Structure formats: C-alpha cells, structure tokens
Coordinates of C-alpha atoms and ligand atoms in Angstrom, one line a residue:
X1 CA 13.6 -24.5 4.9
X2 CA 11.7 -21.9 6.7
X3 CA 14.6 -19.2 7.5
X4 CA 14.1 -15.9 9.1
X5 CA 15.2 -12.5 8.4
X6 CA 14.7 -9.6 10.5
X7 CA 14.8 -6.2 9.5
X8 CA 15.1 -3.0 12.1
X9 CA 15.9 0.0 11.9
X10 CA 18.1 2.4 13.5
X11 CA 19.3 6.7 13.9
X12 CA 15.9 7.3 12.9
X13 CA 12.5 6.6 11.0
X14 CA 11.9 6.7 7.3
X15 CA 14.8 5.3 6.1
X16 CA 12.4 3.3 3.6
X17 CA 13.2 0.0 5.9
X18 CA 9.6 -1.1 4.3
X19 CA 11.0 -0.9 0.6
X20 CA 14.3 -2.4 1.7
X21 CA 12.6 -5.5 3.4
X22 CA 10.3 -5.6 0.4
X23 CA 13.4 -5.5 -1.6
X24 CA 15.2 -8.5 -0.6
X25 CA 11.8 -10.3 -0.4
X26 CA 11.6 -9.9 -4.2
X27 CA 15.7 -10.9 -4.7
X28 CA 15.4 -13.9 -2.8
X29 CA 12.2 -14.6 -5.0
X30 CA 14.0 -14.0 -8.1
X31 CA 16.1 -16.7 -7.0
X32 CA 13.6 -19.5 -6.9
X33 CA 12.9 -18.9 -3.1
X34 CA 9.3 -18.9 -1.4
X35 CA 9.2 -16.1 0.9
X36 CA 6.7 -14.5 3.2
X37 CA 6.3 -11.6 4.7
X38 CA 5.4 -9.8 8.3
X39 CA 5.2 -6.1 9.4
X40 CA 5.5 -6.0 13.0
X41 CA 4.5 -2.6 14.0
X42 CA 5.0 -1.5 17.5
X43 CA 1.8 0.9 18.3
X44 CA -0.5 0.1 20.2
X45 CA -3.5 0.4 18.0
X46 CA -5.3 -2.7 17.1
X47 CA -4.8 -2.1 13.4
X48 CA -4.7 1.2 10.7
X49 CA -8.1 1.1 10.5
X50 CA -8.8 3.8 12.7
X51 CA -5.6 6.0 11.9
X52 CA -5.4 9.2 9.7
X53 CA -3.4 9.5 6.3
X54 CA -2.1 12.5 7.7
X55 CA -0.4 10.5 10.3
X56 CA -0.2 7.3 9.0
X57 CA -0.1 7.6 4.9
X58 CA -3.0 4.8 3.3
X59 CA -4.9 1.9 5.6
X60 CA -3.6 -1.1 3.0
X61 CA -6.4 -3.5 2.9
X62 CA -6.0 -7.3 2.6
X63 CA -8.5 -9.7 0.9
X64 CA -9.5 -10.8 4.5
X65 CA -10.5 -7.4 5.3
X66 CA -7.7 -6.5 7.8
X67 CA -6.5 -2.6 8.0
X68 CA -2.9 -2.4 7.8
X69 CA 0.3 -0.5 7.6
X70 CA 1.1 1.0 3.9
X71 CA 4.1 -1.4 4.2
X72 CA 2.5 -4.5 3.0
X73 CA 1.5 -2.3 -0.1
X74 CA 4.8 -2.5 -0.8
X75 CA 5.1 -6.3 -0.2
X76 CA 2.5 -6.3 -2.3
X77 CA 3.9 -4.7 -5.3
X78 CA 7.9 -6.2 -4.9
X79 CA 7.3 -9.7 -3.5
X80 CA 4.0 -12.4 -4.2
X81 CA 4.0 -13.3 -0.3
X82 CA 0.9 -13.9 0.5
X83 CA -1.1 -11.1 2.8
X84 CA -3.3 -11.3 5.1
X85 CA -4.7 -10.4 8.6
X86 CA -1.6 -12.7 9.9
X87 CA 1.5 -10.4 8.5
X88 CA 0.2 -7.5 10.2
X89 CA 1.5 -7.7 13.8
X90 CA 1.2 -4.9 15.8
X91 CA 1.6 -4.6 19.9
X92 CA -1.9 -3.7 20.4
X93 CA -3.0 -7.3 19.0
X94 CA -0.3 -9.0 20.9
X95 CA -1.3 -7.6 24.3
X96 CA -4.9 -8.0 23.1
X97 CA -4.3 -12.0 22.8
X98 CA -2.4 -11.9 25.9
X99 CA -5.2 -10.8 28.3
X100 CA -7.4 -12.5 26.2
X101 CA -5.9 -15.8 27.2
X102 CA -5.3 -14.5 30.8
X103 CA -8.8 -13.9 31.4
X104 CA -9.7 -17.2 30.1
X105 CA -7.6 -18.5 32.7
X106 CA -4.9 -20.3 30.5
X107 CA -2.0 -19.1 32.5
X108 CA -3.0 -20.8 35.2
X109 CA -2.1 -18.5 38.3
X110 CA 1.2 -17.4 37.0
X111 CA 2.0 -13.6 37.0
X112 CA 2.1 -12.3 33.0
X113 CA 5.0 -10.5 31.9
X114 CA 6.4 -9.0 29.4
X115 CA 9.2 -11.6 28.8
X116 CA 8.1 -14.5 28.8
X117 CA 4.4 -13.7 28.0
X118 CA 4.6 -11.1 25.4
X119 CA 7.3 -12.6 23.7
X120 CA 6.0 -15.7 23.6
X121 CA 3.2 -14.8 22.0
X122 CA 5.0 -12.3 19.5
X123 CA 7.2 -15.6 18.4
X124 CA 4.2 -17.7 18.2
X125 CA 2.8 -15.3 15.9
X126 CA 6.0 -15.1 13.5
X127 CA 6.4 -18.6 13.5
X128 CA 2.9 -19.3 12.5
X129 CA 3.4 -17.7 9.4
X130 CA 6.9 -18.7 8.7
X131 CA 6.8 -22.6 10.2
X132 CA 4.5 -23.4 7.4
X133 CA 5.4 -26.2 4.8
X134 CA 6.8 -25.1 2.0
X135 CA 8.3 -21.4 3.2
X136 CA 11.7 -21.0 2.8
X137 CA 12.3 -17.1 4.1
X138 CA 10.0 -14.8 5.9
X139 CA 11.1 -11.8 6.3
X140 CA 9.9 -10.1 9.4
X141 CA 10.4 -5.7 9.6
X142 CA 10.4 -4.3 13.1
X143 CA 8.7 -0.6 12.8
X144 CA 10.2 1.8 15.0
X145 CA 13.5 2.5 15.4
X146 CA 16.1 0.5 18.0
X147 CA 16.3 2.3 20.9
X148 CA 12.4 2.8 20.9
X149 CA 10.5 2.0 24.1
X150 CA 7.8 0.1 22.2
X151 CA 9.9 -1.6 20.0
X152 CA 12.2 -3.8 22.9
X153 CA 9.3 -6.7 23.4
X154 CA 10.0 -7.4 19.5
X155 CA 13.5 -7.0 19.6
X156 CA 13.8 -9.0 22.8
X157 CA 11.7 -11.7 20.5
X158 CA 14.2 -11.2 17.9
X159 CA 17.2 -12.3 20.1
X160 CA 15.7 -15.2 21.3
X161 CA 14.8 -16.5 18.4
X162 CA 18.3 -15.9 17.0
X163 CA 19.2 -18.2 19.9
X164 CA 16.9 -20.9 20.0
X165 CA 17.0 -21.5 15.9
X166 CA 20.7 -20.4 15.7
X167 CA 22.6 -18.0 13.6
X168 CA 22.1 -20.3 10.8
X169 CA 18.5 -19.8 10.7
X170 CA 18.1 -16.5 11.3
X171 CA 19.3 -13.3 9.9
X172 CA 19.6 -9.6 11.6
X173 CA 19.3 -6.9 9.1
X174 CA 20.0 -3.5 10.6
X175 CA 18.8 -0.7 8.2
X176 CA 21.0 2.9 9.1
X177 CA 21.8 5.9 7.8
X178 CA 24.8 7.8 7.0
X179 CA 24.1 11.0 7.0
X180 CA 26.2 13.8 5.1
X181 CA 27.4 17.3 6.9
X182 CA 28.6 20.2 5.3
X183 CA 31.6 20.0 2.6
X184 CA 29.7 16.5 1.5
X185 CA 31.4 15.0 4.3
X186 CA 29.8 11.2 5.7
X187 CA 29.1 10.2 9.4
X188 CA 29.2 6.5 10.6
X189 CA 29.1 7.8 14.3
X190 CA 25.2 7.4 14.5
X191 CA 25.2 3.9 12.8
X192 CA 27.9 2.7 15.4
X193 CA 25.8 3.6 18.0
X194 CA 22.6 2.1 16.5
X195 CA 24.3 -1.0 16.2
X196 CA 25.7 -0.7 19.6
X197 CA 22.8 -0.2 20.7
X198 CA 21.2 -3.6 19.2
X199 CA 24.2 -5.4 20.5
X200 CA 23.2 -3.9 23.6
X201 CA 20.0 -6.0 23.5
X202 CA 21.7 -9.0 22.7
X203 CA 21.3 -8.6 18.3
X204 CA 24.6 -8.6 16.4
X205 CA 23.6 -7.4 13.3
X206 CA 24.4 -9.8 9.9
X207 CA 24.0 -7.1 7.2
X208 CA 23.7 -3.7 7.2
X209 CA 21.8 -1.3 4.7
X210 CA 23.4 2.3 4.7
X211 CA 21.1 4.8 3.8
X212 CA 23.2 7.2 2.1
X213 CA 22.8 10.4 -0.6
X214 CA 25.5 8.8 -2.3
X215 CA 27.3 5.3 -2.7
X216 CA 29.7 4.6 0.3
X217 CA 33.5 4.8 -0.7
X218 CA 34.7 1.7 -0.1
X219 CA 37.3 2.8 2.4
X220 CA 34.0 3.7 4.9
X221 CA 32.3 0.4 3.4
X222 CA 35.6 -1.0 5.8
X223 CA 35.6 1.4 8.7
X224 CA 31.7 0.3 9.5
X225 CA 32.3 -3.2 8.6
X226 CA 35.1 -2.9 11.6
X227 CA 33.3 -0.9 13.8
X228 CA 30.4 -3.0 13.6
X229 CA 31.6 -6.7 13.6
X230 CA 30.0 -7.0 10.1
X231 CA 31.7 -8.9 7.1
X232 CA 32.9 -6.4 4.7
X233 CA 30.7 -7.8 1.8
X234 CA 27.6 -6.9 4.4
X235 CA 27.9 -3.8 4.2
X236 CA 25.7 -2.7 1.8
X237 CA 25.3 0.9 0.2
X238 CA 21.7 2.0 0.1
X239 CA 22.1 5.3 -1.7
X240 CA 19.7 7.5 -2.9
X241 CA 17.9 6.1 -6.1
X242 CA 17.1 9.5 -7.6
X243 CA 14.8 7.4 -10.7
X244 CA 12.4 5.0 -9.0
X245 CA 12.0 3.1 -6.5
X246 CA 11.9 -0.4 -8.8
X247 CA 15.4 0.3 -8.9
X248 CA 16.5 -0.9 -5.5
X249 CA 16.2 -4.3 -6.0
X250 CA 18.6 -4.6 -8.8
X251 CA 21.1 -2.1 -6.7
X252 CA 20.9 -4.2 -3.8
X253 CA 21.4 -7.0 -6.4
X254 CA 25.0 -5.7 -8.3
X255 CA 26.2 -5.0 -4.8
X256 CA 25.5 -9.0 -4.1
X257 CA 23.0 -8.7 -1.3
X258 CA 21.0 -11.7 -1.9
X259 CA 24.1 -13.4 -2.3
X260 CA 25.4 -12.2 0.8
X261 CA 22.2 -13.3 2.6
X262 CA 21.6 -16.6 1.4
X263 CA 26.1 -17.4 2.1
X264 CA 25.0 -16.5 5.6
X265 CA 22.1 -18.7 6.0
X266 CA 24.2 -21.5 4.2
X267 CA 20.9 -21.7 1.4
X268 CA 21.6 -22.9 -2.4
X269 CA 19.7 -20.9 -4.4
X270 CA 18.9 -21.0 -8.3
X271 CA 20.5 -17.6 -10.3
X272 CA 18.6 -14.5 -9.9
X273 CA 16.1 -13.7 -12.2
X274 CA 15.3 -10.0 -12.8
X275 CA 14.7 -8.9 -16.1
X276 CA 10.7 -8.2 -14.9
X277 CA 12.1 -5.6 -13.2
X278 CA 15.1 -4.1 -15.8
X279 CA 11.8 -3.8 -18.1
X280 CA 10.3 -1.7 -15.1
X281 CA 13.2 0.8 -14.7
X282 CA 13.8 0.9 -18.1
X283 CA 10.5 2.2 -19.1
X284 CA 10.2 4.6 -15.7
X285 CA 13.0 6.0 -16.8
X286 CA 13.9 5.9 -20.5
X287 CA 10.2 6.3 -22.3
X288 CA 9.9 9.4 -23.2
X289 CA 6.3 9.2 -23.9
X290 CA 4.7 10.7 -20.8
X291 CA 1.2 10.6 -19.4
X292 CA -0.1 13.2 -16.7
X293 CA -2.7 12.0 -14.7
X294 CA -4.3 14.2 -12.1
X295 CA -4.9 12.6 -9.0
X296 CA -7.5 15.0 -7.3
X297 CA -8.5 14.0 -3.2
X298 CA -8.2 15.8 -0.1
X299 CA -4.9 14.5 1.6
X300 CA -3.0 15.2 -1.3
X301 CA -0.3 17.0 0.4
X302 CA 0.7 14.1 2.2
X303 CA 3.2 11.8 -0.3
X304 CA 2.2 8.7 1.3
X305 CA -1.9 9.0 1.6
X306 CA -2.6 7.2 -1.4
X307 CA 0.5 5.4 -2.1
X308 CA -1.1 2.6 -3.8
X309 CA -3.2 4.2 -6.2
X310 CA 0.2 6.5 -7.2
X311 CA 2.1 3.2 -8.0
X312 CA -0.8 1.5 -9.9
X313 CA -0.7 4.6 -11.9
X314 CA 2.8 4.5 -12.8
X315 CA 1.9 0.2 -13.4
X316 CA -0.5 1.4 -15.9
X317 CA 2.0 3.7 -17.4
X318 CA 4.6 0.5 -17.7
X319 CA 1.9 -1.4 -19.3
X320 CA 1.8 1.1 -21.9
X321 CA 5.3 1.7 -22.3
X322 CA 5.0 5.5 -21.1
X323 CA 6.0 7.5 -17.7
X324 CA 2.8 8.7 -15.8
X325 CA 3.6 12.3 -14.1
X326 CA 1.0 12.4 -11.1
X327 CA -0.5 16.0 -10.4
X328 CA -1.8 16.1 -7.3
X329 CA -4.4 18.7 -6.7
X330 CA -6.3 19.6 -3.6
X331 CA -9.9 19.4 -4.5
X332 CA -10.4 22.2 -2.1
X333 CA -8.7 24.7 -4.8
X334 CA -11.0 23.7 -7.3
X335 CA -14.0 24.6 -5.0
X336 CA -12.7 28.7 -4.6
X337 CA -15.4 30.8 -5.7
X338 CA -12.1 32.4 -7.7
X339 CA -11.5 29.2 -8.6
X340 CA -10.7 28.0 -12.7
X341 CA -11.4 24.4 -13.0
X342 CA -11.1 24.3 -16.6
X343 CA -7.5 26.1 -15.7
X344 CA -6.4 23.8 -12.9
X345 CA -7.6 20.8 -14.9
X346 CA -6.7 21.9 -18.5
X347 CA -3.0 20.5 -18.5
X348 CA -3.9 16.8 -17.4
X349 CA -4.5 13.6 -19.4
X350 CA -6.7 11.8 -17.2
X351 CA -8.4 12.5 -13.9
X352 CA -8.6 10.0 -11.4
X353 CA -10.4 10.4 -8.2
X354 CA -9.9 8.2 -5.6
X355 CA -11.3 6.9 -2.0
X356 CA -12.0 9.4 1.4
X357 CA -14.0 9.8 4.1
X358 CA -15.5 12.7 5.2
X359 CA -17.0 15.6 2.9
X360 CA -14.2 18.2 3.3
X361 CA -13.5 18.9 -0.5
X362 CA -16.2 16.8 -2.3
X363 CA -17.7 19.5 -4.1
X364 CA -14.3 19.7 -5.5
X365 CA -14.2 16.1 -6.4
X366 CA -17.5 16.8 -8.3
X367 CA -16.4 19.7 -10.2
X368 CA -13.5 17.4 -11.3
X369 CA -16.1 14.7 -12.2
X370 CA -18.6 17.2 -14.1
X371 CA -15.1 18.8 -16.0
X372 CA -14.2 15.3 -17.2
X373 CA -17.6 14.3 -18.3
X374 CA -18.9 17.2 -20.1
X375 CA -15.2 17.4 -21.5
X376 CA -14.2 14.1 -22.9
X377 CA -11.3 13.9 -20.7
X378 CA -10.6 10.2 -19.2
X379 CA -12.2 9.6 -15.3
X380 CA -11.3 7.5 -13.1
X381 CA -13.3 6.9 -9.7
X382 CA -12.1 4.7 -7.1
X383 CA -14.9 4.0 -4.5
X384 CA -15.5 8.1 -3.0
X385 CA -14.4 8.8 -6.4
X386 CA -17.4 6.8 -8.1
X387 CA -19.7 7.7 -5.6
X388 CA -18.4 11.6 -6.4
X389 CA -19.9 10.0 -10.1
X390 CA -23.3 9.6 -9.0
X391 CA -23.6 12.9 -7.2
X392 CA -22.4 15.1 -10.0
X393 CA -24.7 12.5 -12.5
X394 CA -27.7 13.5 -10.6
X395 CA -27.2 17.0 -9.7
X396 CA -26.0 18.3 -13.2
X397 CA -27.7 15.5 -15.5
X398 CA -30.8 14.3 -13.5
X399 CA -31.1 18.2 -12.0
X400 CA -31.5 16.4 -8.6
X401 CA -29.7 19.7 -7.3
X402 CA -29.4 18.7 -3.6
X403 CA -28.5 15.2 -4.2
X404 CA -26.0 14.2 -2.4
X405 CA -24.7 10.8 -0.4
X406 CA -26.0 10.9 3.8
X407 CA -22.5 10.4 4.4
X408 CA -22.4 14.3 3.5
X409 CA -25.8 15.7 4.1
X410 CA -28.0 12.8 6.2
X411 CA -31.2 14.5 5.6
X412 CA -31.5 16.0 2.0
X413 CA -33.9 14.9 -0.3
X414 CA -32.3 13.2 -2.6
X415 CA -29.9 10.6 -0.8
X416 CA -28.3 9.0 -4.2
X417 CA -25.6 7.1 -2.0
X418 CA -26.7 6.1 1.5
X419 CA -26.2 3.6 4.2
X420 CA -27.9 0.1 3.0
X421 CA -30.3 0.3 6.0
X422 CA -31.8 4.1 4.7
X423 CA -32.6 2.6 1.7
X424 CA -36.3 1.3 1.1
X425 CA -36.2 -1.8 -0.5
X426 CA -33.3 -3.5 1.3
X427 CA -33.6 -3.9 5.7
X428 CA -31.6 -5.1 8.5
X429 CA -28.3 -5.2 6.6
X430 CA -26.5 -3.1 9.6
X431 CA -24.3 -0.1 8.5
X432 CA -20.7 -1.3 9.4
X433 CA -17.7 -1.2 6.8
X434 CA -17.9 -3.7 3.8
X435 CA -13.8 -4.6 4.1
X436 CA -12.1 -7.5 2.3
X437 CA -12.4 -9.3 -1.1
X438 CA -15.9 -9.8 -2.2
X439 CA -16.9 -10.8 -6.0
X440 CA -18.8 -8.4 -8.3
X441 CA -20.4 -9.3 -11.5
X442 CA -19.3 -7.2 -14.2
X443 CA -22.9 -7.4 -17.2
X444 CA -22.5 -7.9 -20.3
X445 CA -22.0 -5.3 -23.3
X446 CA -20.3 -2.7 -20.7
X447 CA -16.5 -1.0 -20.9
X448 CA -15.5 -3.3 -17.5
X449 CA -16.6 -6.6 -18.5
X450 CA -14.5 -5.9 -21.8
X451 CA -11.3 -4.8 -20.2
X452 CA -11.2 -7.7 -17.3
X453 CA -12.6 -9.7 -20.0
X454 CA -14.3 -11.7 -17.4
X455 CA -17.8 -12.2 -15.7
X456 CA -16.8 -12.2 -12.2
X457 CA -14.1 -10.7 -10.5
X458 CA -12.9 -10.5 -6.6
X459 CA -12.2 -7.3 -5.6
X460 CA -11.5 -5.5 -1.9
X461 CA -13.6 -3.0 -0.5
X462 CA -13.1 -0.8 1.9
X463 CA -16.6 1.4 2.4
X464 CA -19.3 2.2 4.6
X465 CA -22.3 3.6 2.3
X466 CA -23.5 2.5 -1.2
X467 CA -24.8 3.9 -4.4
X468 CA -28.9 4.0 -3.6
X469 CA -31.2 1.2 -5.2
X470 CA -34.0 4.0 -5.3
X471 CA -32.3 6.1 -8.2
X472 CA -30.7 3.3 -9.5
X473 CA -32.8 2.8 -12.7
X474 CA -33.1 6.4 -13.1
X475 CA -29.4 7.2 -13.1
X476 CA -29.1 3.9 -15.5
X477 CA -31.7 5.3 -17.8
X478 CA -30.2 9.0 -18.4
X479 CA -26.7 7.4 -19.0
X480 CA -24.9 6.4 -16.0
X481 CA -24.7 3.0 -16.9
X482 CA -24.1 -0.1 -14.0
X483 CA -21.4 -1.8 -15.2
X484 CA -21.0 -4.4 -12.4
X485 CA -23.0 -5.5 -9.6
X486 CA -22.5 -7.6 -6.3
X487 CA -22.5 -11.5 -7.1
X488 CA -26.0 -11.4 -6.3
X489 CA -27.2 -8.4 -8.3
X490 CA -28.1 -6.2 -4.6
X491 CA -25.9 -3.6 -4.8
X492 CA -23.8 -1.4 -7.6
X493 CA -19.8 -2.0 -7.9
X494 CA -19.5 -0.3 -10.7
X495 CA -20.5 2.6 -13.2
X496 CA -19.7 4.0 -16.4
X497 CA -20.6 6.7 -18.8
X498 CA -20.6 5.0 -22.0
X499 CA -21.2 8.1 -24.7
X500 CA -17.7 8.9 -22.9
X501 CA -14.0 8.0 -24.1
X502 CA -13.1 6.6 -21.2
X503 CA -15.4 7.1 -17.7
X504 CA -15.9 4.6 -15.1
X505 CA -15.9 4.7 -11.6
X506 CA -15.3 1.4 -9.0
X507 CA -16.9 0.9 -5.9
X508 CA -13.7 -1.7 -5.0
X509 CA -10.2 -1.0 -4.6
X510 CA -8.3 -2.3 -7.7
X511 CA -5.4 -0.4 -6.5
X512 CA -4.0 -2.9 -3.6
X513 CA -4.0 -5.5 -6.7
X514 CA -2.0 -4.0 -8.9
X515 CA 2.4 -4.8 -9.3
X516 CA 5.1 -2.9 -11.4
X517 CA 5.6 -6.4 -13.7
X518 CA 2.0 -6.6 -13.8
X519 CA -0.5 -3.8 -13.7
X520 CA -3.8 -3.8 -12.6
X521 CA -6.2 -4.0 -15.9
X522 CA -8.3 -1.2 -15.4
X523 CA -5.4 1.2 -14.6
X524 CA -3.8 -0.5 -17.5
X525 CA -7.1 0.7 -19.4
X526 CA -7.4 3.8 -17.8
X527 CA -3.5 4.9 -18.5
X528 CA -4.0 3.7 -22.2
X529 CA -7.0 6.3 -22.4
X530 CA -5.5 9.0 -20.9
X531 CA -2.4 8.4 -23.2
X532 CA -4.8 8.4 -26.3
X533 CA -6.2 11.6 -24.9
X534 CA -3.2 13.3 -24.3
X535 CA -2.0 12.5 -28.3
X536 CA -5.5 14.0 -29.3
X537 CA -4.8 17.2 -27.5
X538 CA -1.5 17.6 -28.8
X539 CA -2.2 16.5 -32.6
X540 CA -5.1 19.5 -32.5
X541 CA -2.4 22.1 -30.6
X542 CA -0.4 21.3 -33.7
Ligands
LIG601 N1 -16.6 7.3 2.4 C1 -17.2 6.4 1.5 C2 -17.8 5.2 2.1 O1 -17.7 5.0 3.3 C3 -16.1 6.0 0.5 C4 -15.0 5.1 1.2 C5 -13.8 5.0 0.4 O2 -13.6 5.7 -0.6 N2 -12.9 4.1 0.7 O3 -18.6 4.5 1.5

C-alpha cells in the first residue's frame, strides 16, 4: 500500500524520537504490516563513519558495509525492516548526488536550488525505498529538531510529499516534550510552539508523542489536542518508562497508537500481536536471577558508545531467563600503577571486551583479558577485544613481551596483529577498512562451530588490521586455538581458549545481529557462561 509516516522532532534533541519511530515500526508489524525504515539525518557528513562515540554514540554498520547513525540499531532490534546503505539518508549524501548529477551535466543549464533540486532528490530517495512492491509503511525520522537550519530541506520534503500523496497517504508524527517545573507542575507552552512552528512550514502534525516524567492527565491530553489541531485520541503520553526500553511499544500499544495511526491512514490491519515482547519485559523486569557482565573499553563513560553490544547483552540475558547488570569500567583504571585488577574485576560474572580504535587504554583491555584467562572467568572479545586476545596470548603465554598489533606500536618486533599488506606471506591486499557482511568458516571440533551449530556464517566487520598469519601456528599450538577462518581459510575470524570455561574472542560484529525476541547465539552463549559462573562463585561463598 506503500504509506508514509514521518517522524520529527521538536523543543529539543534526545527525546528518544529513534526508539519512538522504532516503536511504531514494530506495532504496525505486530499487526501483519510490512514496514521499512529511513533515518534521515541532517549533517552534513557523508556517513558516521568518520564521527567519534563521544559525539555521536556507536557507527551502526549494515551488511553492505555502510556507517550509520546508532538509530538503525534500534530499527534493528524493534522492527525486521530491512537495512542497508539506502535507510541512512543524510544531507551530506543528498548534496553529494546533487553536484554529482550537476557536473554531469543532467540539469541541463538550469540554476540548482535548494527547492526544487534538493528536495527532489531527498523525495526520490524516500520513495525508492518506500515505492517498492510489497511495502506497506516506511517510516521515515527527521534527526534534528524543527526549527533547525539544517533540517528545513527535509521538512520542506516532508510537506510536499504530504501534498502530492495526500493526507491519506502520509502521516506527520511530531515527537515533543512536556517538561515539568517546580511543585511537579507540566508545560505544553514549548510543544505549542514546536507545532506552530511545523505548521509554520506548512506540516500539521497527525499524532503527537509527549515526552513526559509522568503520564499526561487527561485534562492536558485535551488542552494540547486543542491547541494543536490534533484528535484527542492523538495525543499520545510518552512517559518515562523507568524499566526498559522494550516497554514502549506495548505503552504506545494500551494507549491505541497503532490504532490511531492506521484509522488515519484508513489501513485494515490484522490484531496486534505482542506477546514476543510481554516475554521481553517480563523477564527484564521480573527475573530475579541476575547476571553482571563487565563491559570493559575506553568510551565507557559515554551511555550511547556501544549501544549495541549493551542490548545484545541484555538479549543474551532474556535468552536465559535472567537480568544482565552491565558494569562499565574504563580500562584506563585498570592500567594505574595503584591499580587492583583482581579488585575492580572480582565482582563481575563475565568480561566482555569489545571493538575501538586507537591504543588509549589497551593495556587495560589486556589486563582484563590475562585476569579472565588465568582466572576462569567467562571472555568475551568483539573484534579490538579479540585482537586484545592475541596480544595478552603472546606476551604472557608465548613471552613475546613487546608483542603488540602496528595499529599500537608500528615497529616492534613482534607485530601479532598487523595490516594485511605488513604481513609476509599475503601482498597487495591494500590496508583500507574490511566493512560489511562477509562469511567466515567456523572448523570443526571448536566452542563456535558448536554454539552457531553451523559451518559458515555471515557476519559484519568493521576493522582495519588482522590477527598476523606469521604467529598464527604458534599462537594455535600453545592454546589460542582458531576457531573460524575467512571462507577461504586467509585470514582468522575467530579464537578461543579451549582449556577455558568460556573464552572466545570474534573478529566480526555479532552485536548489530542480535534482537530482544531473539538474541544473538554467541551472546546467548556467552550470557549462559557467565550465569554458570556467577552460580559457581556464589555456591563456594556459601
Ligand atoms: N582497531 C581495530 C582494527 O581496525 C579494531 C576495530 C574494531 O574493534 N572495530 O582492526
């Protein structure tokens, strides 16, 4: 029927517009519907690829190898849309194409402009994705906030489309908040002028989401409905889930938002199906068998920086019918002369390391390796994180004391993880970034072939350098076994320390696969281990 909804977002960012897009994507799923969706992102950059997790939180990386916004981790996880280099939109690619096609001469003369150039080309994109047979909704969020300089091409987009396809094709979503003064008190003032705003630009908003602490009182669920030229029913309290954030489907659901949405798009849909996610909420928040992993990197103070390896966690945990408490720690405490790793890492179940660039905190992330080897706690290493493997294997096993990977010290002697062109027996295979799905072959016998219960497996990577052919054997032979390979054998994807309970390290990202009604096997695995662990410790405390 291929429908449109558009999300924005007004007052001001982070008002989790991402999780309520991905939110109604899942509803209108649930109710027999195929949806897809886009992130439109109004920067200028090309793609994430080159931003910091400070700034940005985690690249999300598709199976064709494109860099995006964290957002479509979320579509990942809530909706089965599917993602690729095409629902990642941002204005840096759109002006790209424009002068792309202007130097190739296909405007023919004419002057380019923003309207109708920019927006053409921003519609053509949407409707590539959402045109196609078969799609009934795409749902399309506008980063930014309305009002935002950058964001007015989109928006302007938005509008005409609303007028070309009519009201009955396309929805406007306008996410707000409601923010609360002193003596508890609630504010619609800012979201009356966001949406006059967006009326401004021509968008009467459909359906609103309140962000709110708390649910609305229905006598304000009125007073914005009249303010704003919104249907009472559309006004929709998005309060503060204080469990988890598989909750907000089936709280968007008892208020009738899918309901709502489909009335207004005139769509017969099949009853909503949610139990997947009851399951989810009821084990995040009623087990009370609970795992603690610690999840030690370097941009750990930052929530968002490796969002998807957090919720693949907590997947695991579901699969195992336990709540995973995360600790983050900074691997830069753990490298303090002062410093007691066995301390900092004694209260933790499992220890999962996972990717980074750079070497600030490394040494850290080895000391957290060499404490869960030589300790029998459960390791897992997700690409940096198995590469940390090797290094710790072969300085405190092999006594390679220097080694290191060139990505961290390009000229000692012992690279054991190095670009493919500094090793000897492989030439000419260029140093740029392996990104995307590619298959590995898991070998026979090993703890990852047994737990995907398959030969071969497609994975994404997302890495520059590679565990070194040269020590390969040797690494193999003193018990850092290869427990995958690529498809053609060339290169390591994966290792393992079988005398261990539970180590193994990845050289893909299993993370971006993973979803709260189905987690990712090896987290599954990993999760399992650590819970197994953490029952061990506490039957010999007792
Ligand atoms: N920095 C390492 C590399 O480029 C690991 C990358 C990662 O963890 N994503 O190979």
């Amino acid at each position: 029927m291929n429908k449109y909804i558009f999300v924005t977002g007004g007052v001001c960012s982070s008002l989790g517009k991402g999780v309520a897009a991905a939110s109604l994507g899942s509803l209108l799923e649930s109710r027999g519907l195929s949806v897809r969706m886009i992130k439109v992102d109004p920067y200028i950059n090309v793609d994430a690829g080159t931003m910091s997790p400070y700034q940005h939180g985690e690249v999300y990386v598709t199976d064709d190898g494109a860099e995006t916004d964290l957002d479509l981790g979320n579509y990942a996880r809530f909706t089965s849309s599917p993602l690729s280099r095409d629902n990642s939109i941002t204005t840096g690619q759109i002006y790209q194409e424009v002068i792309q096609r202007e130097r190739e001469g296909r405007y023919l003369g004419r002057t380019v402009q923003v309207i109708p150039h920019i927006t053409d080309r921003i519609k053509q994109r949407v409707r590539a994705v959402g045109d196609q047979e078969g799609v009934d909704m795409t749902i399309v969020e506008i980063g930014g906030t309305v009002g935002d300089i950058e964001s007015f091409p989109f928006l302007e987009a938005v509008r005409q489309m609303i007028h070309e396809l009519g009201k009955s094709n396309v929805l406007a979503v306008h996410v707000t908040l409601i923010p609360e003064v002193a003596n508890g008190e609630l504010k619609t003032k800012p979201t009356q002028h966001s949406v006059k705003e967006l009326r401004e630009i021509g968008i009467q908003p459909d359906i609103l989401l309140c962000r709110a602490p708390v649910p609305l009182p229905d006598d304000l669920r009125r007073k914005i409905a009249l303010f704003t030229n919104v249907e009472n029913e559309a006004v929709i309290s998005a309060y503060d889930i204080q469990s988890t954030l598989y909750e907000i489907p089936l709280m968007y659901h008892r208020q009738g938002l899918d309901d709502t949405a489909l009335k207004l798009l005139g769509v017969d849909a099949g009853d909503a199906e949610l139990s997947g996610w009851e399951r989810v909420v009821q084990v995040m928040t009623g087990s009370d068998h609970v795992v603690r992993i610690g999840v030690v990197g370097k941009y750990i103070e930052l929530s968002d920086s490796y969002k998807s390896v957090d919720e693949a966690l907590y997947h695991g945990g579901i699969a195992n019918d336990c709540r995973v408490e995360l600790v983050k720690i900074d691997s830069e405490r753990l490298e303090k002369p002062d410093a007691d790793v066995a301390e900092l890492l004694g209260g933790v179940d499992g220890i999962l390391v996972p990717g980074g660039f750079g070497g600030r905190g490394v040494r850290g992330m080895v000391l957290a390796a060499q404490y869960a080897r030589t300790n029998g706690v459960p390791y897992f290493g997700i690409c940096l994180g198995m590469q940390v493997m090797v290094i710790e294997f072969s300085r405190f096993v092999l006594g390679l004391e220097d080694a290191d990977s060139t990505e961290f010290t390009p000229d000692g002697p012992h690279p054991v993880v190095s670009l493919l062109e500094e090793q000897v027996d492989v030439k000419n295979y260029g140093g740029t970034m392996r990104l995307g799905a590619s298959r590995s072959r898991l070998l026979p016998g090993t703890r990852i072939r047994s737990i995907y219960g398959r030969e071969i497996v497609e994975e994404r990577h997302r890495h520059r350098y590679e565990v070194s052919n040269v020590y390969r054997q040797q690494l193999n032979e003193a018990g850092l076994v290869t427990g995958g390979v690529t498809e053609d054998y060339s290169l390591v994807e994966s290792l393992e320390w079988p005398e261990h309970p539970w180590g193994l390290g990845v050289q893909f990202h299993p993370e971006f696969k993973s979803k709260p009604v189905e987690s990712h096997p090896l987290f599954r695995a990993f999760v399992g281990a650590a819970a197994a662990h953490g029952a061990g410790r506490q039957g010999a405390a007792e």
